[in-house]
CSV table of N, CA and C in Angstrom, one decimal:
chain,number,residue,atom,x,y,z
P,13,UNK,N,17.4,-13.7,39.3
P,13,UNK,CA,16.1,-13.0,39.1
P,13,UNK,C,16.3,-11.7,38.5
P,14,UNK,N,15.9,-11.4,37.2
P,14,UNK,CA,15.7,-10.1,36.5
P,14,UNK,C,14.5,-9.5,36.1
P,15,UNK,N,14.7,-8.2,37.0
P,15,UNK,CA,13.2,-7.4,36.8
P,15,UNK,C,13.2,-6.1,36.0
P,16,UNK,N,12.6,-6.4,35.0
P,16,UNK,CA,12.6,-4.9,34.2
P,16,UNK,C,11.9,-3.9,34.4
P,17,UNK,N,13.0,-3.2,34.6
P,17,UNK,CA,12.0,-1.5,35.2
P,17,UNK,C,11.7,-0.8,34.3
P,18,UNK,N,12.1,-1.2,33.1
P,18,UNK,CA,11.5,-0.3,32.1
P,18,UNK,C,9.9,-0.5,32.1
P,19,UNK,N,9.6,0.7,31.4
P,19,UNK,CA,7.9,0.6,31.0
P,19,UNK,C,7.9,0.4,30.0
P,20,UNK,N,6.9,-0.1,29.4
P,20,UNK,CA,6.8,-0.7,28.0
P,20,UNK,C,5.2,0.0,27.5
P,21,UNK,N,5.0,1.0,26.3
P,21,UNK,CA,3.7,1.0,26.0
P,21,UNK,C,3.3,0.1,24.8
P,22,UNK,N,2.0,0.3,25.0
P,22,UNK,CA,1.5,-0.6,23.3
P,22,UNK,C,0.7,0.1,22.6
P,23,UNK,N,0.6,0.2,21.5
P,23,UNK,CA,-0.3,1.0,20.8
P,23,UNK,C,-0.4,0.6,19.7
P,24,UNK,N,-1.6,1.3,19.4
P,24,UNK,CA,-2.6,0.3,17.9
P,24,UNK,C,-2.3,1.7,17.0
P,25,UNK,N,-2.0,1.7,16.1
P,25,UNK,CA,-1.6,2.8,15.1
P,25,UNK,C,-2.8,2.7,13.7
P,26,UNK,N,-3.9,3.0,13.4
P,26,UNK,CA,-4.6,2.8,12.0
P,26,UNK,C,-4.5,4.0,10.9
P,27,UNK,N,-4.5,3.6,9.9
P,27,UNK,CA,-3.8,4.2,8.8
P,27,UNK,C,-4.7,4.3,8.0
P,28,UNK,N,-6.0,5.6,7.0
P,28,UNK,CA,-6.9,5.1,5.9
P,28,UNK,C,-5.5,6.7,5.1
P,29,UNK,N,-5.0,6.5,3.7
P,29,UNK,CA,-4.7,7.6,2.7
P,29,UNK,C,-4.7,7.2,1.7
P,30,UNK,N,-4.6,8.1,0.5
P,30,UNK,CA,-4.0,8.1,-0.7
P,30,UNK,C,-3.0,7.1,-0.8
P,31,UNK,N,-3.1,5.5,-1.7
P,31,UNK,CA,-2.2,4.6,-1.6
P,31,UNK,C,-0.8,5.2,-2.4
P,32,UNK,N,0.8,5.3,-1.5
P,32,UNK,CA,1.5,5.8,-2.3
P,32,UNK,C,2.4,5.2,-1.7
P,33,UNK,N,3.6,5.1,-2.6
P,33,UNK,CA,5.2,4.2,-2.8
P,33,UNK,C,5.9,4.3,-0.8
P,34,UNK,N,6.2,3.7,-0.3
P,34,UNK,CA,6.5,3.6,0.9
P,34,UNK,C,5.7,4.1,1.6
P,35,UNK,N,4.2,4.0,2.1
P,35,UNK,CA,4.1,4.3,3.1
P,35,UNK,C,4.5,3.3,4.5
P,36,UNK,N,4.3,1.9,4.4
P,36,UNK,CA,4.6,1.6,5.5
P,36,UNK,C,6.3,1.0,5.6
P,37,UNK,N,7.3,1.4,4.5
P,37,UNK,CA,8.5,1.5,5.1
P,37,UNK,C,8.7,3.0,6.0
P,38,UNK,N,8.0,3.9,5.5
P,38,UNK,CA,8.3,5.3,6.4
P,38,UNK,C,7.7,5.2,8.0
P,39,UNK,N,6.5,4.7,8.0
P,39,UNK,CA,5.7,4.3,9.7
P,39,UNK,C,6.7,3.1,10.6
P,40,UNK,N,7.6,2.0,9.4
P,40,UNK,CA,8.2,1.0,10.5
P,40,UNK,C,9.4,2.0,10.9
P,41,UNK,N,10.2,2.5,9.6
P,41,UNK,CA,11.1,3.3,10.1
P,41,UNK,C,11.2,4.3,11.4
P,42,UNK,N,9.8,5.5,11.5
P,42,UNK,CA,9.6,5.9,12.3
P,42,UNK,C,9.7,5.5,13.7
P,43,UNK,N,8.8,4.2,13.8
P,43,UNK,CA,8.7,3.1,15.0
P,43,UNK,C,10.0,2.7,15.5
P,44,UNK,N,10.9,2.4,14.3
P,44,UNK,CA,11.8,1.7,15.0
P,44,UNK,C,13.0,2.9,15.6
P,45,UNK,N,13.1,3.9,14.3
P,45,UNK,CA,13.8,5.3,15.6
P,45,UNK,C,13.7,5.8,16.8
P,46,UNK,N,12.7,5.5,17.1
P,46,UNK,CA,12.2,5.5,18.6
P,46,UNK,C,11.8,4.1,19.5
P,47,UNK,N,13.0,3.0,19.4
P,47,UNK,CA,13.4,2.0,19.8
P,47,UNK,C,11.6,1.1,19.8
P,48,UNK,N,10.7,1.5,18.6
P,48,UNK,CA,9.3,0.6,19.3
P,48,UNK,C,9.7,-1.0,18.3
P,49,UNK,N,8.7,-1.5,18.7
P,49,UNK,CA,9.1,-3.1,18.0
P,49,UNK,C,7.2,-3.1,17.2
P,50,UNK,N,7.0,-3.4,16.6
P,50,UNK,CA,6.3,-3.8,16.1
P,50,UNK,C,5.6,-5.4,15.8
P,51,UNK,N,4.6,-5.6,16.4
P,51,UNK,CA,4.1,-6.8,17.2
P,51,UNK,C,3.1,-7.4,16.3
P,52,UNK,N,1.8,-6.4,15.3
P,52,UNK,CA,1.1,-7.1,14.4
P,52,UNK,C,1.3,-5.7,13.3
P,53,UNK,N,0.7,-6.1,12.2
P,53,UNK,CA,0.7,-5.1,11.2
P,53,UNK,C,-0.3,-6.2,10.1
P,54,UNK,N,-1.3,-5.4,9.5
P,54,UNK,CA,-2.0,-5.5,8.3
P,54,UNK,C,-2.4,-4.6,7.7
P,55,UNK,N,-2.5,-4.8,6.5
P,55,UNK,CA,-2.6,-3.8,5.6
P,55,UNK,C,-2.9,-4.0,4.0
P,56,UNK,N,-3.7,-3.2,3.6
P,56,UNK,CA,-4.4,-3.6,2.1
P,56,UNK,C,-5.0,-2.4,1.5
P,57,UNK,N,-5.3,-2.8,0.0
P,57,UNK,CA,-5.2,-1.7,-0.7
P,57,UNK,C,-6.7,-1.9,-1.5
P,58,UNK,N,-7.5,-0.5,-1.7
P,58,UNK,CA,-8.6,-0.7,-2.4
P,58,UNK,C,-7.9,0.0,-3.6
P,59,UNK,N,-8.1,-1.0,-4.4
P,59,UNK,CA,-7.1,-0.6,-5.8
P,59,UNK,C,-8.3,0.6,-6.8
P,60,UNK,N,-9.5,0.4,-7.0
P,60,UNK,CA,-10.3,0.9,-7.6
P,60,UNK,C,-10.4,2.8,-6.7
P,61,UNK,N,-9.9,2.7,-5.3
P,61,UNK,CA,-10.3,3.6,-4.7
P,61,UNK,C,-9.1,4.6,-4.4
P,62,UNK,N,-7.9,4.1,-5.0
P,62,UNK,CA,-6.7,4.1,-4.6
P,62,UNK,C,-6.3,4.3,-3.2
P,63,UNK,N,-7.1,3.7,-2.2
P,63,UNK,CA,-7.0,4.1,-1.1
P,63,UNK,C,-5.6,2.7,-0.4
P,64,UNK,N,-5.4,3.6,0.4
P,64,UNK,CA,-4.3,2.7,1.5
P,64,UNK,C,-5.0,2.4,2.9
P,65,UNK,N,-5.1,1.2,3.5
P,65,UNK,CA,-5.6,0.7,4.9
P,65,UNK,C,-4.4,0.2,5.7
P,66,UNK,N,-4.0,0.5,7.0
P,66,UNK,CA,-3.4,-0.4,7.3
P,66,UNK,C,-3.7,-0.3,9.4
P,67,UNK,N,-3.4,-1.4,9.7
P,67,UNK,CA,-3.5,-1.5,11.4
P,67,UNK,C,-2.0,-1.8,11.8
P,68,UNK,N,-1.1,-1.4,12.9
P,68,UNK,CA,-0.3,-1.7,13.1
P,68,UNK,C,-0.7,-1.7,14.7
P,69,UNK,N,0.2,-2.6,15.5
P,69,UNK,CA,0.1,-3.0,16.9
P,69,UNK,C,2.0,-2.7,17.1
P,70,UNK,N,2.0,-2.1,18.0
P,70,UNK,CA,3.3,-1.7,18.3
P,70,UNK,C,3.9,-1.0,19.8
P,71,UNK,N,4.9,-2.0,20.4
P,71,UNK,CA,5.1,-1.1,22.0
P,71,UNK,C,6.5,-0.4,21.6
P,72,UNK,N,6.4,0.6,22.5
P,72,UNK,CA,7.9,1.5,22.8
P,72,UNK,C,7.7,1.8,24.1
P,73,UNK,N,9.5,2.3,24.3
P,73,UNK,CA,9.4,2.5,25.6
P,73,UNK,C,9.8,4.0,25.8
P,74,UNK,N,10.0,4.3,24.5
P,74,UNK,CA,10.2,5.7,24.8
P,74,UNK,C,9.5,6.3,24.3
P,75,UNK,N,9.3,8.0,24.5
P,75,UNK,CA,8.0,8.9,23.8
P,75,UNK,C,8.2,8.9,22.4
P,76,UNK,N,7.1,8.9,21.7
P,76,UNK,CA,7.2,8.9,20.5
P,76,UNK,C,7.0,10.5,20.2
P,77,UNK,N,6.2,11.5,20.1
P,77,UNK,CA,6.2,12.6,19.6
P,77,UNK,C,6.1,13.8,21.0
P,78,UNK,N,6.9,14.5,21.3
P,78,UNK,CA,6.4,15.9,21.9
P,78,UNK,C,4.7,16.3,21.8
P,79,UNK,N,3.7,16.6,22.8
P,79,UNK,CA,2.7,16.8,22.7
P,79,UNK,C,2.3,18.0,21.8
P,80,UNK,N,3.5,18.9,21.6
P,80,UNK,CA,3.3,19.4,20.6
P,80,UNK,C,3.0,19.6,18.9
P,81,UNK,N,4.1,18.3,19.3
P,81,UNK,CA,3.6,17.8,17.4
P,81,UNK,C,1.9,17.4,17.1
């Protein structure tokens, strides 16, 4: 029998900017420096608006940012 004492968070991450060259290799990157896994992600582009959309679903078990950031 194995019981994990870790805690696990989840969190929904949404994303509206300016559509530009890597944004979501820079957000998985981020995620995964801070051991999170990433669980759903979608994302789409209004081309006329050049806007960027995206939803990411993602748990970590460690803190992602100092409350001061």
């Amino acid at each position: 029998y194995y019981h994990n004492c870790m805690q696990i968070n989840k969190f929904i991450l949404t994303v509206s900017c300016s559509d530009q060259l890597g944004i979501i290799a820079k957000i998985a990157s981020f995620i995964a420096t801070h051991q999170g896994n990433i669980l759903e992600l979608a994302q789409f582009v209004d081309a006329p608006l050049h806007k960027f959309f995206m939803r990411c679903v993602f748990e970590c078990s460690s803190p992602l940012l100092d409350q001061k950031q």
